[in-house]
CSV table of C-alpha atoms and ligand atoms in Angstrom, one decimal:
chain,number,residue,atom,x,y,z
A,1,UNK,CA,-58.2,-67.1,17.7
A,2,UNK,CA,-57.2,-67.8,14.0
A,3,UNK,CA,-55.7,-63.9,13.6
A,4,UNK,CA,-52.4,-65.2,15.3
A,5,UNK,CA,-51.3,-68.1,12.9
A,6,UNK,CA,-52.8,-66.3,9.9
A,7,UNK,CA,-49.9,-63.2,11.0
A,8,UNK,CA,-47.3,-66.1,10.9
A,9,UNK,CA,-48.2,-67.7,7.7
A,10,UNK,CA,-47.8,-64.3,6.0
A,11,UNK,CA,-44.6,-63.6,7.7
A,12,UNK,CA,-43.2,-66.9,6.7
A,13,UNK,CA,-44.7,-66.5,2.9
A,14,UNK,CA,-43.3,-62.9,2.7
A,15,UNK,CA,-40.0,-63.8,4.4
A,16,UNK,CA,-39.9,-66.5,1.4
A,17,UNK,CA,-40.9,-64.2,-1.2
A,18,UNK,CA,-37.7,-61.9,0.0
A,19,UNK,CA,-35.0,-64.8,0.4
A,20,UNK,CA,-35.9,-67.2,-2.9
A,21,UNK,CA,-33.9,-64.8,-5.6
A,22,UNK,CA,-31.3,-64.5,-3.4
A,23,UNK,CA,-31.0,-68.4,-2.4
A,24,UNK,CA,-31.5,-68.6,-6.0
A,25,UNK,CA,-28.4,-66.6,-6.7
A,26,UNK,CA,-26.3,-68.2,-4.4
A,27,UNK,CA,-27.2,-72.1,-5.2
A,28,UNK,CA,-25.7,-70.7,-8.8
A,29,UNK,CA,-22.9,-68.9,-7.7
A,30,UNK,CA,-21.6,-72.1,-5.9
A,31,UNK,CA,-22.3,-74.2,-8.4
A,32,UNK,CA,-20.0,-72.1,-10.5
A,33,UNK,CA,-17.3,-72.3,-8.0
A,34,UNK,CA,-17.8,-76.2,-7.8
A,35,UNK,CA,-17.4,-76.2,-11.6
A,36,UNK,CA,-13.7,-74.3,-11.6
A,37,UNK,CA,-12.2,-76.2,-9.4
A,38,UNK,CA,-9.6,-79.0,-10.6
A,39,UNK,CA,-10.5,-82.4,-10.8
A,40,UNK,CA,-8.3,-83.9,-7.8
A,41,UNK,CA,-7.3,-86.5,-10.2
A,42,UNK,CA,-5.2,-84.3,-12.1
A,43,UNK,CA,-3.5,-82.0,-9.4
A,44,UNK,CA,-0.2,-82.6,-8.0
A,45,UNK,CA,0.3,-84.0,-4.7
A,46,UNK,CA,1.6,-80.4,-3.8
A,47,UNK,CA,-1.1,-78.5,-5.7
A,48,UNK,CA,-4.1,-81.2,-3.6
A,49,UNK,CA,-1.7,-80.0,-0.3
A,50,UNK,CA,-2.1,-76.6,-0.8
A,51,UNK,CA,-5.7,-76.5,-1.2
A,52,UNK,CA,-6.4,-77.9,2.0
A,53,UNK,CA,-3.9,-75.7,4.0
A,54,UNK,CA,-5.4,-73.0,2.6
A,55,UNK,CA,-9.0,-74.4,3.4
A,56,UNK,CA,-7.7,-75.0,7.2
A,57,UNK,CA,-6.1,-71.2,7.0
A,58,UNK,CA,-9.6,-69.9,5.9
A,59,UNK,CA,-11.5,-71.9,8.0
A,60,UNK,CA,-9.9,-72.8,11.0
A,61,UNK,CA,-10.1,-69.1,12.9
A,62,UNK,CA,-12.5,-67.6,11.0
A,63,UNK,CA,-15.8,-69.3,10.8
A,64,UNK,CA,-17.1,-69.2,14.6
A,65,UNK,CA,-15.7,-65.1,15.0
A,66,UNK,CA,-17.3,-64.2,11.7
A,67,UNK,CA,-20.4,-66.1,13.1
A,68,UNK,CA,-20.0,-64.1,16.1
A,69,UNK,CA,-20.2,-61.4,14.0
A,70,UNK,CA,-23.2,-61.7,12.4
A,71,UNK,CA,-24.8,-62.5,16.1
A,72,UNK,CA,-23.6,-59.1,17.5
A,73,UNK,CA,-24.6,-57.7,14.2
A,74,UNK,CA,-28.3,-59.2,13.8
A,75,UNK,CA,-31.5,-57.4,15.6
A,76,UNK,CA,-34.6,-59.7,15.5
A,77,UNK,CA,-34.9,-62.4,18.2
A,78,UNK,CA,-35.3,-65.0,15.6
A,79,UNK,CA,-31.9,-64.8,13.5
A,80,UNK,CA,-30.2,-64.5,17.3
A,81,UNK,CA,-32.0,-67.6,18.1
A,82,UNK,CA,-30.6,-69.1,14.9
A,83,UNK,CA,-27.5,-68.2,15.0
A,84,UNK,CA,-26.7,-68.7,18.6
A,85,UNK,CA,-27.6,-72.6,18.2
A,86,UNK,CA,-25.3,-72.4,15.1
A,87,UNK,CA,-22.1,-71.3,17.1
A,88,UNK,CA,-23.3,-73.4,20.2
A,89,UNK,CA,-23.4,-76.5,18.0
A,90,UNK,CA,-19.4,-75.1,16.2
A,91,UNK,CA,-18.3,-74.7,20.1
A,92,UNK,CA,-19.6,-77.8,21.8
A,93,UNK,CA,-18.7,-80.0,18.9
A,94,UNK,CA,-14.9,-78.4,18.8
A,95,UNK,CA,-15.6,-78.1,14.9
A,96,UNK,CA,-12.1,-76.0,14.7
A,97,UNK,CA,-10.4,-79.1,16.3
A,98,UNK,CA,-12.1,-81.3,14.0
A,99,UNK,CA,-10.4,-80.1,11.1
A,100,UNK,CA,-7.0,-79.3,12.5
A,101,UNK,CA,-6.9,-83.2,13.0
A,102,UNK,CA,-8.4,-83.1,9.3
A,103,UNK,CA,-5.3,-81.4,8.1
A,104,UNK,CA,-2.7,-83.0,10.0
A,105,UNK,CA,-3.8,-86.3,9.0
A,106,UNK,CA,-3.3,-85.4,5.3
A,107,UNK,CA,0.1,-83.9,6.1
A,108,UNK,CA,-1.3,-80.2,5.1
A,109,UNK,CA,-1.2,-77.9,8.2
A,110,UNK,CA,-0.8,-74.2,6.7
A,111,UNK,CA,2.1,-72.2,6.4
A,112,UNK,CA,3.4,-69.1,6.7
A,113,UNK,CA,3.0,-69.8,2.6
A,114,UNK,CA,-0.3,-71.1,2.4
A,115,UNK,CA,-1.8,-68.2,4.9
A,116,UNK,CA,0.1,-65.4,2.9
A,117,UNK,CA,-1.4,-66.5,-0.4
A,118,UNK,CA,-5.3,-66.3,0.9
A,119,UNK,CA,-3.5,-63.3,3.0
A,120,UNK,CA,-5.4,-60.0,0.6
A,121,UNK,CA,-8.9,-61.4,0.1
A,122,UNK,CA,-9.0,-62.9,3.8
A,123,UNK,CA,-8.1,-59.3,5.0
A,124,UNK,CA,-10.7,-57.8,2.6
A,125,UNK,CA,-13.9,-60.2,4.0
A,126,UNK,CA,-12.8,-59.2,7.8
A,127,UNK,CA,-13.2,-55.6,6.9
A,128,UNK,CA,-16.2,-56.3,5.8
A,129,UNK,CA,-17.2,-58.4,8.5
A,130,UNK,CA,-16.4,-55.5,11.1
A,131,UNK,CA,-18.7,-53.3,9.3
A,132,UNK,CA,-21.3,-55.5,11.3
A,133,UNK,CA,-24.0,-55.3,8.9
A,134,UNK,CA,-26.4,-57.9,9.6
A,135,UNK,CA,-28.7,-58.8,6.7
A,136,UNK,CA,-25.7,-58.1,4.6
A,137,UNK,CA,-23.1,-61.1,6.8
A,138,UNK,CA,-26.1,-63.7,7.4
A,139,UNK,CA,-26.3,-63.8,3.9
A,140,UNK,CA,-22.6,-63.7,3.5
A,141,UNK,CA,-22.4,-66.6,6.5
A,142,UNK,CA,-25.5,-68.9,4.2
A,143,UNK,CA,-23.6,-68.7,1.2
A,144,UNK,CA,-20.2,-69.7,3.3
A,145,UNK,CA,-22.5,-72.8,4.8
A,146,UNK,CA,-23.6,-73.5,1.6
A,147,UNK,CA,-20.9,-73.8,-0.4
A,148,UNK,CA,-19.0,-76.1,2.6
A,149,UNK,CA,-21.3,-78.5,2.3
A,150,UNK,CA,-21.1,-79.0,-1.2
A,151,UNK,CA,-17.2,-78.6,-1.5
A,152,UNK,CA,-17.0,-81.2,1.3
A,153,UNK,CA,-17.2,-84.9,-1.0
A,154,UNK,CA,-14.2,-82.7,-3.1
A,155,UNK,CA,-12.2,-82.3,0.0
A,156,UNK,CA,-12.3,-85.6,1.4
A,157,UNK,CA,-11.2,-86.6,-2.4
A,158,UNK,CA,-8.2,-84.5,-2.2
A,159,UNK,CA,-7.3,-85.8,1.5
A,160,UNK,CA,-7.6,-89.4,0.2
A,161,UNK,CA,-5.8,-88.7,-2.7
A,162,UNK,CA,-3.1,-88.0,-0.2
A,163,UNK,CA,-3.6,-91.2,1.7
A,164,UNK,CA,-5.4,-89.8,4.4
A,165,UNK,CA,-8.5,-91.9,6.0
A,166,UNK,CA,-9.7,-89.2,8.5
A,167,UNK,CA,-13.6,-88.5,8.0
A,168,UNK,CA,-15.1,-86.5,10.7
A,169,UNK,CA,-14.9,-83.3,9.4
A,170,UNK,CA,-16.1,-83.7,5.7
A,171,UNK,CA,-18.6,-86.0,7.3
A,172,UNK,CA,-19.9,-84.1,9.8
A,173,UNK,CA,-20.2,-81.1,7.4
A,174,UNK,CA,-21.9,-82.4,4.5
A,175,UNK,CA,-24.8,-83.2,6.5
A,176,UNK,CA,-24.9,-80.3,9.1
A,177,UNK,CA,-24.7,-77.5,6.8
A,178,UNK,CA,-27.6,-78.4,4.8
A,179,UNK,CA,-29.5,-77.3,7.8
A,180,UNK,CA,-27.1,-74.9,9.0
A,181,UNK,CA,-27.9,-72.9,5.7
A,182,UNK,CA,-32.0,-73.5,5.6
A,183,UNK,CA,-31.9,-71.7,9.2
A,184,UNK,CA,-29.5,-68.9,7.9
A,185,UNK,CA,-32.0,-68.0,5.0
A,186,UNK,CA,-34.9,-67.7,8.0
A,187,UNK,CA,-32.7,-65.8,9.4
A,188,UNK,CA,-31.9,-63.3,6.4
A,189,UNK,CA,-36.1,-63.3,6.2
A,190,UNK,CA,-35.9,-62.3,9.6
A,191,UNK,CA,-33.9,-59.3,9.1
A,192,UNK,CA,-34.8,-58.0,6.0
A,193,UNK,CA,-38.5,-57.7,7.3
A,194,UNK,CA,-37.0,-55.3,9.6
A,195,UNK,CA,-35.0,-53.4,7.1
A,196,UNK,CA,-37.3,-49.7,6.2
A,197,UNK,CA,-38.5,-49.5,2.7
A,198,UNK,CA,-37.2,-49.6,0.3
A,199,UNK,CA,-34.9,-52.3,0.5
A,200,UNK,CA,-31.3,-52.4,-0.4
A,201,UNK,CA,-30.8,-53.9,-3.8
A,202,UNK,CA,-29.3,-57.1,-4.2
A,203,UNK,CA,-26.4,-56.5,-5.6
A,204,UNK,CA,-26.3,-54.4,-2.1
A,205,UNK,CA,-26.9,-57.2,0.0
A,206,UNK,CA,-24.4,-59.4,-2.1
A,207,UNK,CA,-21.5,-57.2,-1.0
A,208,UNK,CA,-20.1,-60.0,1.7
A,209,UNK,CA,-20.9,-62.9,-0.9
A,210,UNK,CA,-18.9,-61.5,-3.6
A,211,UNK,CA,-16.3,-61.0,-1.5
A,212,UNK,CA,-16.3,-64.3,0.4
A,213,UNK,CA,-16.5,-65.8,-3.3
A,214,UNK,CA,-13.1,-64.2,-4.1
A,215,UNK,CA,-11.9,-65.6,-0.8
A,216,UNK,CA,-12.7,-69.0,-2.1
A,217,UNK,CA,-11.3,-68.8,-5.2
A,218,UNK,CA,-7.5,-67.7,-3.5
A,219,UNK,CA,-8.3,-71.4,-1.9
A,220,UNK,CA,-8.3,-73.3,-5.1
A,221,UNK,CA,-6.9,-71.0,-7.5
A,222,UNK,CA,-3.6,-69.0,-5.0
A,223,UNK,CA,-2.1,-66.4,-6.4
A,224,UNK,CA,1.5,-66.9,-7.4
A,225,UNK,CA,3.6,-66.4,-6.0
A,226,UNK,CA,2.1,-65.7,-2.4
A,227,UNK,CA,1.4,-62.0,-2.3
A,228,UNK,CA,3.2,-60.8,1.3
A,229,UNK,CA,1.1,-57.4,1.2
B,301,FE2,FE1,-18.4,-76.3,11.5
């Protein structure tokens, strides 16, 4: 009678053991995004603009299909549990509406400028993402969680700075993501324990973060001018 919860407490340590360095990785990579971005303070009110169109451009039609993605591209029963009450939770709640009301109420719906200047790195994460490699997006999609919650008190600043009162989204995001993230790191545990030995080296499995991390960087830092490729 004590064999089966003695099974899951190893799972769950070993699962822990696997995920940590990477979690590890990624709480620092963040951080080192938060760090490089421009204090709102000093933008311009075009430059604070920007940034959120090109947040909304990222954000608005990506999240939920590259979610989608990792669901079709998962196998264990547990990260499909996870991630099916993630995209249930982005559907029901209409979290794509939530920030298109975001954006027009800070006068920065994109453009054909704003979506031509994330335009290269945004095409080089979906080719990635339609490699459907699971352990590989999950971790990808719980850095992506991640950092959204954290950049969210930064993007409300930049909204107010513009003179915007709208909440819900920044709101509802720096709270849900904290567990949204926790769950996609079970997830990744989940995975990897099926991956054979030996297991794909980090820098491997950081393949979608990197590239996701260049993604966000075109958000706040655009190339210039917009690159039409
Ligand atoms: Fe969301």
């Amino acid at each position: 009678m004590t064999r089966e919860p003695r099974q899951s407490f190893d799972f769950m340590t070993t699962n822990s053991a696997r995920t940590a360095p990477l979690q590890e990785h990624l709480d620092l990579a963040i951080q080192d995004l938060l760090a490089s971005f421009p204090n709102p303070d000093q933008l311009s009110p075009h430059d604070r603009r920007g940034i959120i169109a090109r947040y909304t451009a990222v954000l608005e039609g990506n999240f939920i299909y590259w979610m989608t993605a990792a669901n079709l591209a998962v196998s264990s029963d547990e990260a499909h549990a996870i991630i099916h009450d993630n995209l249930l939770e982005e559907v029901r709640d209409n979290h794509p509406g939530m920030l298109r009301k975001f954006a027009i109420a800070a006068h920065a719906v994109p453009t054909d400028s704003d979506a031509l200047a994330v335009h290269r790195p945004l095409q080089t994460v979906r080719w990635f993402v339609a490699r459907l490699s699971g352990a590989k997006i999950v971790l990808m999609m719980a850095f992506f969680e991640g950092w959204i919650t954290r950049f969210m008190p930064y993007l409300a600043s930049l909204a107010q700075h513009q003179g915007s009162a709208e909440r819900e989204y920044t709101d509802v995001h720096g709270v849900v993501d904290v567990v949204h993230t926790q769950e996609l790191f079970r997830a990744l545990g989940a995975e990897l324990s099926r991956l054979p030995a030996p297991h794909p080296p980090a820098t491997q499995l950081l393949e979608g973060v990197d590239l996701l991390r260049t993604l966000i960087q075109s958000i706040v830092h655009p190339a210039d001018p917009p690159i039409a490729a």
